[in-house]
Each structure stands twice: as C-alpha cells, then as structure tokens.
PDB file of C-alpha atoms in Angstrom:
ATOM      1  CA  VAL A   1       7.871  46.244  11.705  1.00 88.00           C
ATOM      2  CA  ARG A   2       7.854  43.764  14.099  1.00 85.00           C
ATOM      3  CA  PHE A   3       7.303  40.630  11.414  1.00 85.00           C
ATOM      4  CA  LEU A   4      10.164  42.426   9.282  1.00 88.00           C
ATOM      5  CA  ASP A   5      12.410  41.669  12.814  1.00 86.00           C
ATOM      6  CA  TRP A   6      11.034  38.416  13.161  1.00 81.00           C
ATOM      7  CA  VAL A   7      11.942  37.418   9.840  1.00 82.00           C
ATOM      8  CA  LEU A   8      15.696  39.070   9.944  1.00 86.00           C
ATOM      9  CA  ARG A   9      16.093  37.462  13.539  1.00 83.00           C
ATOM     10  CA  CYS A  10      15.091  33.809  11.956  1.00 80.00           C
ATOM     11  CA  LEU A  11      17.443  34.334   9.114  1.00 81.00           C
ATOM     12  CA  ARG A  12      20.120  34.540  11.488  1.00 80.00           C
ATOM     13  CA  GLY A  13      18.828  31.546  13.676  1.00 76.00           C
ATOM     14  CA  GLU A  14      17.323  33.506  16.405  1.00 79.00           C
ATOM     15  CA  PHE A  15      14.137  32.157  17.121  1.00 82.00           C
ATOM     16  CA  GLY A  16      13.400  33.413  20.960  1.00 82.00           C
ATOM     17  CA  ALA A  17      13.582  31.262  24.091  1.00 85.00           C
ATOM     18  CA  SER A  18      11.332  28.475  24.604  1.00 86.00           C
ATOM     19  CA  ARG A  19       8.996  28.697  27.655  1.00 85.00           C
ATOM     20  CA  VAL A  20       8.536  24.607  27.866  1.00 85.00           C
ATOM     21  CA  PHE A  21      11.970  23.740  27.680  1.00 86.00           C
ATOM     22  CA  ALA A  22      13.483  26.974  29.001  1.00 84.00           C
ATOM     23  CA  ALA A  23      15.882  27.449  26.371  1.00 87.00           C
ATOM     24  CA  PRO A  24      17.015  28.989  23.073  1.00 87.00           C
ATOM     25  CA  VAL A  25      14.399  27.697  20.467  1.00 86.00           C
ATOM     26  CA  SER A  26      17.444  26.598  18.081  1.00 85.00           C
ATOM     27  CA  ALA A  27      19.275  24.544  20.972  1.00 87.00           C
ATOM     28  CA  VAL A  28      16.059  22.657  20.932  1.00 88.00           C
ATOM     29  CA  LEU A  29      14.751  22.739  17.222  1.00 88.00           C
ATOM     30  CA  TRP A  30      17.664  21.337  15.457  1.00 88.00           C
ATOM     31  CA  PRO A  31      18.490  18.653  17.611  1.00 88.00           C
ATOM     32  CA  ARG A  32      15.023  17.118  17.267  1.00 88.00           C
ATOM     33  CA  LEU A  33      14.782  18.299  13.133  1.00 87.00           C
ATOM     34  CA  GLY A  34      17.690  15.969  12.794  1.00 87.00           C
ATOM     35  CA  ALA A  35      16.034  13.018  14.809  1.00 87.00           C
ATOM     36  CA  SER A  36      12.874  13.238  12.598  1.00 86.00           C
ATOM     37  CA  ALA A  37      15.243  13.687   9.407  1.00 87.00           C
ATOM     38  CA  LEU A  38      17.012  10.172  10.578  1.00 88.00           C
ATOM     39  CA  LEU A  39      13.478   8.353  11.071  1.00 88.00           C
ATOM     40  CA  ALA A  40      12.456   9.770   7.207  1.00 87.00           C
ATOM     41  CA  ALA A  41      15.727   8.620   5.755  1.00 89.00           C
ATOM     42  CA  CYS A  42      15.082   4.805   7.108  1.00 90.00           C
ATOM     43  CA  PHE A  43      11.572   5.288   6.173  1.00 89.00           C
ATOM     44  CA  PHE A  44      12.161   6.204   2.651  1.00 89.00           C
ATOM     45  CA  LEU A  45      15.281   3.659   2.705  1.00 91.00           C
ATOM     46  CA  VAL A  46      12.414   1.012   3.180  1.00 91.00           C
ATOM     47  CA  LEU A  47       9.295   2.519   1.538  1.00 88.00           C
ATOM     48  CA  ILE A  48      10.888   3.694  -2.205  1.00 88.00           C
ATOM     49  CA  PRO A  49      12.290  -0.159  -2.956  1.00 89.00           C
ATOM     50  CA  LEU A  50       9.339  -1.899  -1.450  1.00 89.00           C
ATOM     51  CA  SER A  51       6.744   0.094  -3.034  1.00 88.00           C
ATOM     52  CA  LEU A  52       8.415   0.269  -6.537  1.00 86.00           C
ATOM     53  CA  THR A  53       9.308  -3.389  -6.710  1.00 87.00           C
ATOM     54  CA  LEU A  54       5.651  -4.292  -5.656  1.00 88.00           C
ATOM     55  CA  GLY A  55       3.920  -1.654  -7.878  1.00 86.00           C
ATOM     56  CA  VAL A  56       5.979  -2.614 -10.853  1.00 84.00           C
ATOM     57  CA  LEU A  57       5.475  -6.436 -10.403  1.00 84.00           C
ATOM     58  CA  ALA A  58       1.445  -5.768 -10.377  1.00 84.00           C
ATOM     59  CA  GLY A  59       1.610  -3.361 -13.214  1.00 80.00           C
ATOM     60  CA  MET A  60       3.785  -5.631 -15.413  1.00 78.00           C
ATOM     61  CA  ARG A  61       0.851  -8.374 -15.437  1.00 76.00           C
ATOM     62  CA  GLU A  62      -2.314  -6.365 -15.096  1.00 76.00           C
ATOM     63  CA  GLY A  63      -4.962  -8.649 -13.495  1.00 77.00           C
ATOM     64  CA  GLY A  64      -2.973 -11.474 -12.691  1.00 81.00           C
ATOM     65  CA  LEU A  65      -2.390 -13.343  -9.430  1.00 84.00           C
ATOM     66  CA  ALA A  66       0.420 -11.287  -8.231  1.00 81.00           C
ATOM     67  CA  ASP A  67      -1.601  -8.211  -9.334  1.00 82.00           C
ATOM     68  CA  ARG A  68      -4.537  -9.132  -7.378  1.00 87.00           C
ATOM     69  CA  LEU A  69      -2.710  -9.846  -4.238  1.00 89.00           C
ATOM     70  CA  ILE A  70      -0.576  -6.757  -4.063  1.00 87.00           C
ATOM     71  CA  SER A  71      -3.421  -4.491  -4.761  1.00 86.00           C
ATOM     72  CA  LEU A  72      -5.516  -6.565  -1.789  1.00 89.00           C
ATOM     73  CA  ALA A  73      -2.496  -6.217   0.630  1.00 88.00           C
ATOM     74  CA  SER A  74      -1.931  -2.371  -0.431  1.00 87.00           C
ATOM     75  CA  ILE A  75      -5.603  -1.726   0.283  1.00 87.00           C
ATOM     76  CA  LEU A  76      -5.999  -3.199   3.764  1.00 87.00           C
ATOM     77  CA  THR A  77      -2.582  -2.005   4.848  1.00 86.00           C
ATOM     78  CA  THR A  78      -3.694   1.646   3.787  1.00 85.00           C
ATOM     79  CA  SER A  79      -6.898   1.224   5.375  1.00 86.00           C
ATOM     80  CA  ILE A  80      -5.279   0.941   8.831  1.00 85.00           C
ATOM     81  CA  PRO A  81      -4.387   4.430  10.195  1.00 85.00           C
ATOM     82  CA  PRO A  82      -0.695   4.610  12.104  1.00 84.00           C
ATOM     83  CA  PHE A  83      -2.220   4.884  15.582  1.00 85.00           C
ATOM     84  CA  ALA A  84      -3.948   1.673  15.198  1.00 88.00           C
ATOM     85  CA  SER A  85      -0.952  -0.014  13.216  1.00 88.00           C
ATOM     86  CA  ALA A  86       0.984   0.953  16.080  1.00 88.00           C
ATOM     87  CA  VAL A  87      -1.130  -0.389  18.765  1.00 89.00           C
ATOM     88  CA  LEU A  88      -1.309  -3.782  16.710  1.00 90.00           C
ATOM     89  CA  LEU A  89       2.321  -4.119  16.048  1.00 90.00           C
ATOM     90  CA  SER A  90       3.302  -3.562  19.643  1.00 89.00           C
ATOM     91  CA  ALA A  91       0.906  -6.048  20.884  1.00 89.00           C
ATOM     92  CA  LEU A  92       2.764  -8.546  18.419  1.00 88.00           C
ATOM     93  CA  PHE A  93       6.415  -7.699  18.738  1.00 90.00           C
ATOM     94  CA  VAL A  94       6.566  -6.030  22.152  1.00 87.00           C
ATOM     95  CA  PHE A  95       3.939  -7.878  24.543  1.00 87.00           C
ATOM     96  CA  SER A  96       3.343 -11.255  22.678  1.00 87.00           C
ATOM     97  CA  LEU A  97       6.503 -11.878  21.464  1.00 85.00           C
ATOM     98  CA  GLY A  98       8.923  -9.605  23.111  1.00 83.00           C
ATOM     99  CA  TRP A  99      11.372  -8.856  20.093  1.00 86.00           C
ATOM    100  CA  LEU A 100      11.751  -5.332  20.125  1.00 85.00           C
ATOM    101  CA  PRO A 101      10.921  -2.465  22.889  1.00 86.00           C
ATOM    102  CA  GLY A 102       8.212  -0.530  23.274  1.00 81.00           C
ATOM    103  CA  THR A 103       9.765   2.826  23.439  1.00 82.00           C
ATOM    104  CA  SER A 104      12.181   4.895  21.022  1.00 83.00           C
ATOM    105  CA  ALA A 105      13.034   7.334  23.175  1.00 80.00           C
ATOM    106  CA  MET A 106      16.926   6.281  22.758  1.00 80.00           C
ATOM    107  CA  LEU A 107      17.588   6.813  26.612  1.00 74.00           C
ATOM    108  CA  ASP A 108      20.557   4.395  26.742  1.00 74.00           C
ATOM    109  CA  GLY A 109      22.282   5.943  23.367  1.00 74.00           C
ATOM    110  CA  PHE A 110      21.084   5.230  19.855  1.00 77.00           C
ATOM    111  CA  SER A 111      19.685   2.146  19.130  1.00 80.00           C
ATOM    112  CA  TRP A 112      18.435   0.485  15.853  1.00 85.00           C
ATOM    113  CA  ARG A 113      16.257  -1.901  17.296  1.00 85.00           C
ATOM    114  CA  GLU A 114      14.236   1.317  18.695  1.00 86.00           C
ATOM    115  CA  LEU A 115      13.674   3.041  15.106  1.00 88.00           C
ATOM    116  CA  VAL A 116      12.069  -0.639  13.724  1.00 89.00           C
ATOM    117  CA  LEU A 117       8.605  -0.419  15.043  1.00 89.00           C
ATOM    118  CA  PRO A 118       8.318   3.775  14.011  1.00 90.00           C
ATOM    119  CA  VAL A 119       9.485   2.938  10.609  1.00 90.00           C
ATOM    120  CA  ALA A 120       7.173   0.063  10.288  1.00 90.00           C
ATOM    121  CA  VAL A 121       4.332   1.992  11.229  1.00 90.00           C
ATOM    122  CA  LEU A 122       4.966   4.629   8.734  1.00 89.00           C
ATOM    123  CA  VAL A 123       5.903   2.430   5.467  1.00 89.00           C
ATOM    124  CA  LEU A 124       2.719   0.052   6.628  1.00 88.00           C
ATOM    125  CA  TYR A 125       0.513   2.896   6.075  1.00 84.00           C
ATOM    126  CA  ASP A 126       2.072   4.526   3.049  1.00 84.00           C
ATOM    127  CA  PHE A 127       3.681   1.629   1.207  1.00 84.00           C
ATOM    128  CA  GLY A 128       0.092   0.295  -0.359  1.00 85.00           C
ATOM    129  CA  TYR A 129      -0.641   3.862  -1.960  1.00 86.00           C
ATOM    130  CA  LEU A 130       2.778   4.514  -3.562  1.00 87.00           C
ATOM    131  CA  ALA A 131       2.479   0.683  -4.901  1.00 87.00           C
ATOM    132  CA  ARG A 132      -0.832   1.525  -6.186  1.00 88.00           C
ATOM    133  CA  ILE A 133       0.299   4.787  -7.791  1.00 87.00           C
ATOM    134  CA  THR A 134       3.152   2.573  -9.514  1.00 86.00           C
ATOM    135  CA  ARG A 135       0.985  -0.270 -10.430  1.00 86.00           C
ATOM    136  CA  ALA A 136      -1.340   2.040 -12.194  1.00 85.00           C
ATOM    137  CA  SER A 137       1.409   3.980 -13.683  1.00 84.00           C
ATOM    138  CA  MET A 138       3.435   0.584 -14.957  1.00 83.00           C
ATOM    139  CA  ALA A 139       0.096  -0.795 -16.183  1.00 82.00           C
ATOM    140  CA  ASP A 140      -0.431   2.112 -18.759  1.00 82.00           C
ATOM    141  CA  VAL A 141       3.027   2.058 -19.713  1.00 81.00           C
ATOM    142  CA  MET A 142       2.690  -1.555 -20.536  1.00 78.00           C
ATOM    143  CA  ARG A 143      -0.228  -1.121 -22.703  1.00 78.00           C
ATOM    144  CA  THR A 144       1.593   1.443 -25.040  1.00 80.00           C
ATOM    145  CA  PRO A 145       2.248   0.967 -28.636  1.00 82.00           C
ATOM    146  CA  TYR A 146       5.846   1.460 -28.269  1.00 79.00           C
ATOM    147  CA  ILE A 147       5.885  -1.156 -25.760  1.00 77.00           C
ATOM    148  CA  ARG A 148       4.102  -3.542 -27.578  1.00 78.00           C
ATOM    149  CA  THR A 149       6.079  -3.245 -30.402  1.00 82.00           C
ATOM    150  CA  ALA A 150       9.402  -3.979 -28.601  1.00 79.00           C
ATOM    151  CA  ALA A 151       7.774  -7.294 -27.238  1.00 78.00           C
ATOM    152  CA  LEU A 152       6.552  -8.248 -30.893  1.00 79.00           C
ATOM    153  CA  LYS A 153      10.012  -7.654 -31.983  1.00 78.00           C
ATOM    154  CA  GLY A 154      11.198 -10.427 -29.787  1.00 78.00           C
ATOM    155  CA  MET A 155      13.390  -7.721 -27.275  1.00 78.00           C
ATOM    156  CA  PRO A 156      13.816  -9.446 -23.516  1.00 79.00           C
ATOM    157  CA  THR A 157      11.295  -8.790 -21.090  1.00 75.00           C
ATOM    158  CA  GLY A 158      14.033  -7.579 -18.763  1.00 75.00           C
ATOM    159  CA  ARG A 159      15.108  -5.274 -21.537  1.00 78.00           C
ATOM    160  CA  ILE A 160      11.525  -3.959 -21.983  1.00 76.00           C
ATOM    161  CA  ILE A 161      11.279  -2.877 -18.529  1.00 77.00           C
ATOM    162  CA  LEU A 162      14.507  -1.828 -17.461  1.00 74.00           C
ATOM    163  CA  ARG A 163      15.187   0.392 -20.321  1.00 73.00           C
ATOM    164  CA  HIS A 164      12.054   1.723 -21.804  1.00 73.00           C
ATOM    165  CA  ALA A 165       8.890   0.899 -19.627  1.00 76.00           C
ATOM    166  CA  LEU A 166      10.145   1.805 -16.025  1.00 75.00           C
ATOM    167  CA  ARG A 167      11.638   5.353 -16.382  1.00 72.00           C
ATOM    168  CA  ASN A 168       8.055   6.771 -18.211  1.00 76.00           C
ATOM    169  CA  ALA A 169       6.451   4.505 -15.324  1.00 78.00           C
ATOM    170  CA  LEU A 170       8.302   6.294 -12.646  1.00 78.00           C
ATOM    171  CA  ILE A 171       6.998   9.664 -13.056  1.00 77.00           C
ATOM    172  CA  PRO A 172       3.893   9.679 -11.146  1.00 78.00           C
ATOM    173  CA  PRO A 173       5.759   7.851  -8.235  1.00 82.00           C
ATOM    174  CA  PHE A 174       8.516  10.124  -7.971  1.00 80.00           C
ATOM    175  CA  THR A 175       6.066  13.523  -7.658  1.00 78.00           C
ATOM    176  CA  VAL A 176       4.000  11.050  -4.903  1.00 79.00           C
ATOM    177  CA  ILE A 177       7.214  10.156  -3.208  1.00 82.00           C
ATOM    178  CA  MET A 178       8.364  13.857  -2.783  1.00 79.00           C
ATOM    179  CA  LEU A 179       4.846  14.945  -1.805  1.00 77.00           C
ATOM    180  CA  GLN A 180       5.030  12.162   1.057  1.00 78.00           C
ATOM    181  CA  VAL A 181       7.661  14.408   2.849  1.00 79.00           C
ATOM    182  CA  ASN A 182       4.674  16.764   3.724  1.00 75.00           C
ATOM    183  CA  TRP A 183       2.659  13.625   5.133  1.00 74.00           C
ATOM    184  CA  LEU A 184       5.774  12.584   6.944  1.00 77.00           C
ATOM    185  CA  ILE A 185       5.166  16.039   8.589  1.00 73.00           C
ATOM    186  CA  GLY A 186       2.059  15.212   9.958  1.00 67.00           C
ATOM    187  CA  GLY A 187       2.424  11.510  10.108  1.00 67.00           C
ATOM    188  CA  VAL A 188       5.678  11.458  12.550  1.00 79.00           C
ATOM    189  CA  ILE A 189       3.489  13.244  14.976  1.00 84.00           C
ATOM    190  CA  VAL A 190       1.442  10.420  15.934  1.00 85.00           C
ATOM    191  CA  VAL A 191       3.992   7.747  15.699  1.00 88.00           C
ATOM    192  CA  GLU A 192       6.607   9.752  17.734  1.00 86.00           C
ATOM    193  CA  PHE A 193       4.385  10.651  20.532  1.00 87.00           C
ATOM    194  CA  PHE A 194       3.161   6.533  20.631  1.00 88.00           C
ATOM    195  CA  PHE A 195       6.471   5.499  20.720  1.00 88.00           C
ATOM    196  CA  ALA A 196       8.213   8.545  22.773  1.00 86.00           C
ATOM    197  CA  TYR A 197      10.449   9.341  19.829  1.00 88.00           C
ATOM    198  CA  LYS A 198      12.147  12.643  20.253  1.00 87.00           C
ATOM    199  CA  GLY A 199      11.878  14.117  17.018  1.00 85.00           C
ATOM    200  CA  PHE A 200      10.033  16.904  15.144  1.00 87.00           C
ATOM    201  CA  GLY A 201       6.845  15.979  15.353  1.00 85.00           C
ATOM    202  CA  SER A 202       6.613  15.531  18.884  1.00 86.00           C
ATOM    203  CA  LEU A 203       8.226  18.915  19.059  1.00 88.00           C
ATOM    204  CA  ILE A 204       5.099  20.479  17.414  1.00 88.00           C
ATOM    205  CA  LEU A 205       2.871  18.836  19.716  1.00 88.00           C
ATOM    206  CA  GLU A 206       4.669  19.880  22.875  1.00 88.00           C
ATOM    207  CA  ALA A 207       4.833  23.320  21.700  1.00 89.00           C
ATOM    208  CA  SER A 208       1.025  23.049  20.786  1.00 88.00           C
ATOM    209  CA  LEU A 209       0.502  21.597  24.129  1.00 88.00           C
ATOM    210  CA  GLY A 210       2.385  24.059  26.186  1.00 87.00           C
ATOM    211  CA  GLN A 211       1.389  27.053  24.258  1.00 87.00           C
ATOM    212  CA  ASP A 212       5.090  27.731  23.359  1.00 85.00           C
ATOM    213  CA  LEU A 213       4.388  30.559  20.862  1.00 87.00           C
ATOM    214  CA  PHE A 214       8.336  31.169  19.778  1.00 87.00           C
ATOM    215  CA  LEU A 215       8.814  27.226  19.301  1.00 89.00           C
ATOM    216  CA  LEU A 216       5.675  26.671  17.641  1.00 89.00           C
ATOM    217  CA  GLN A 217       6.625  29.491  14.951  1.00 86.00           C
ATOM    218  CA  ALA A 218      10.071  28.214  14.394  1.00 88.00           C
ATOM    219  CA  CYS A 219       8.239  24.539  14.024  1.00 88.00           C
ATOM    220  CA  THR A 220       6.241  26.259  11.424  1.00 87.00           C
ATOM    221  CA  ALA A 221       8.237  28.321   9.576  1.00 86.00           C
ATOM    222  CA  VAL A 222      10.556  25.150   9.065  1.00 87.00           C
ATOM    223  CA  SER A 223       7.524  23.221   8.061  1.00 86.00           C
ATOM    224  CA  VAL A 224       6.808  25.300   5.117  1.00 87.00           C
ATOM    225  CA  LEU A 225      10.241  25.519   4.236  1.00 87.00           C
ATOM    226  CA  ILE A 226      10.858  21.991   3.758  1.00 86.00           C
ATOM    227  CA  ALA A 227       7.221  21.691   1.824  1.00 84.00           C
ATOM    228  CA  VAL A 228       8.492  24.165  -0.594  1.00 87.00           C
ATOM    229  CA  ALA A 229      11.851  22.884  -1.039  1.00 86.00           C
ATOM    230  CA  THR A 230      10.479  19.650  -1.787  1.00 84.00           C
ATOM    231  CA  GLN A 231       7.791  20.597  -4.119  1.00 82.00           C
ATOM    232  CA  THR A 232      10.676  22.772  -6.042  1.00 84.00           C
ATOM    233  CA  LEU A 233      12.402  19.447  -6.020  1.00 83.00           C
ATOM    234  CA  ALA A 234       9.648  17.441  -7.413  1.00 78.00           C
ATOM    235  CA  ASP A 235       8.959  19.893 -10.318  1.00 78.00           C
ATOM    236  CA  ILE A 236      12.354  19.759 -11.509  1.00 79.00           C
ATOM    237  CA  GLY A 237      12.593  16.015 -11.380  1.00 76.00           C
ATOM    238  CA  TYR A 238       9.331  15.615 -13.116  1.00 74.00           C
ATOM    239  CA  GLY A 239      10.922  17.685 -15.935  1.00 73.00           C
ATOM    240  CA  VAL A 240      14.157  15.621 -15.685  1.00 73.00           C
ATOM    241  CA  LEU A 241      11.986  12.377 -16.032  1.00 70.00           C
ATOM    242  CA  ASN A 242       9.672  13.522 -18.852  1.00 68.00           C
ATOM    243  CA  PRO A 243      11.671  15.087 -21.706  1.00 66.00           C
ATOM    244  CA  ARG A 244       8.538  16.301 -22.819  1.00 66.00           C
ATOM    245  CA  ILE A 245       8.118  18.984 -20.838  1.00 63.00           C
ATOM    246  CA  ARG A 246      10.711  22.044 -21.583  1.00 58.00           C
ATOM    247  CA  ILE A 247      10.398  25.652 -20.631  1.00 54.00           C
ATOM    248  CA  ALA A 248      10.000  27.472 -23.582  1.00 48.00           C
ATOM    249  CA  ARG A 249      12.922  29.167 -24.835  1.00 46.00           C
TER     250      ARG A 249
END
C-alpha cells in the first residue's frame, strides 16, 4: 500500500521533502537535472562528431598511418580515468596557463568558460572508446563485397563512403552512443564533484552522504526512467538504421 501511494505521488511530481536542502524534492531535483542535461548536450555535441570522424578515417585505411595514430590516441585517452584527467587538465589550463576557471559553480551566472573543463574531461575519457567502435565497424564494412564492387566500377571514394558504407558502419556506434547516457549518469558524479558543478550527479552524491532518503529515491527513479527511455530509443533507432531487422507481421 505504501509503495502504491509512493508511485501515485511520484506520478504527480510529489517526491516528499529533502532533509539536506530543507525544501521539496521537486524544487531541488529539476533544476539540477537541467544543469546536467546542459552538460550532457555539450558533451555529445563534441563527442559524436569527433569520435565518428576519427573512427571513419581510421577504418577507411585499416593498418595505415592514420589508423595507427588514431588507435594509439584512443587507447591512451581511454586508459586515463576521469578523476586523473581532471587533475591533469586543471594543472595545465588552470594553474599553469591560467586560461580557464578551476570551478564550474556558476556563482556569477552562466558562463561557457566554466563548462570547458568538465566537458573536456568527459570527452577525453569517452571519445577513444567510441572511435574504436566506429573504426572496427567501418573496417568491416570496407571489406564487404559490395564496397569492393563499387570501387572496382570506378565509383568515387567519397560517394562510396557517404552513400554506401557510412550508414551500415554507424549501426554499432549508434547503440554505443545511446549507452553512453547511462554511463554519463555515473561519470558526471566524479566530474561535477571535482569542478563543483551543481548538477544531477553531484545531487546524487549529496543525497547519499546526507542520507536524504526521499531525494535519493527521486534521483534513483529518474535515473531508471532515463535508462529505460534511452534503451528504447536505441532499439527503435537500430531498427531504422538496419533494414534487415523488422518485426514479423
């Protein structure tokens, strides 16, 4: 009975009161979720073009110089955890060069400069993994008979890549991109805490440390909802990109 009552209140947007912030949970949750959504949007705007471009370039000439350099850079960046890259980037751009602020608390209002380091840390850790997935998929597609046939017929390389190879090569990266939303929920906890960014990740940490049950319940429910929604979109998008996957009529 209490569970059903809690579900009905959640559907109405009533999550209870936060003991840490001494305010309704909804008044705290949605602004922080919006701040993390902004961070995630900037992350994907940088990650997707960068990773897909490098992955396609590496997969087009498997074993070539570009492939080896991109693969090496991808492995090196992926092997550095976010908390380590945050320290390294802060030491370089904050303390040594003084180009960027060391925190992203937005105390003086919104500032794009304060988003640079959090986004850079997230992209630096994740772009190598997505680039490697794209590279492997592109290399497999470039070895298929229909691509070789098109090349033997004299079709321009750009047309082969853009019209025939790219769509099939993007199927695995698309699934990985949608999975990054779930990883991002956990990854932003470290980044937001390090840079004092007031987002959803730091809110989960504050609720856990403060033993704020109602706030933690709301954060968990929202996290599960985001995970289910992104996986549903991934399944739908996978079917659109791959015409061979169809629901039996």
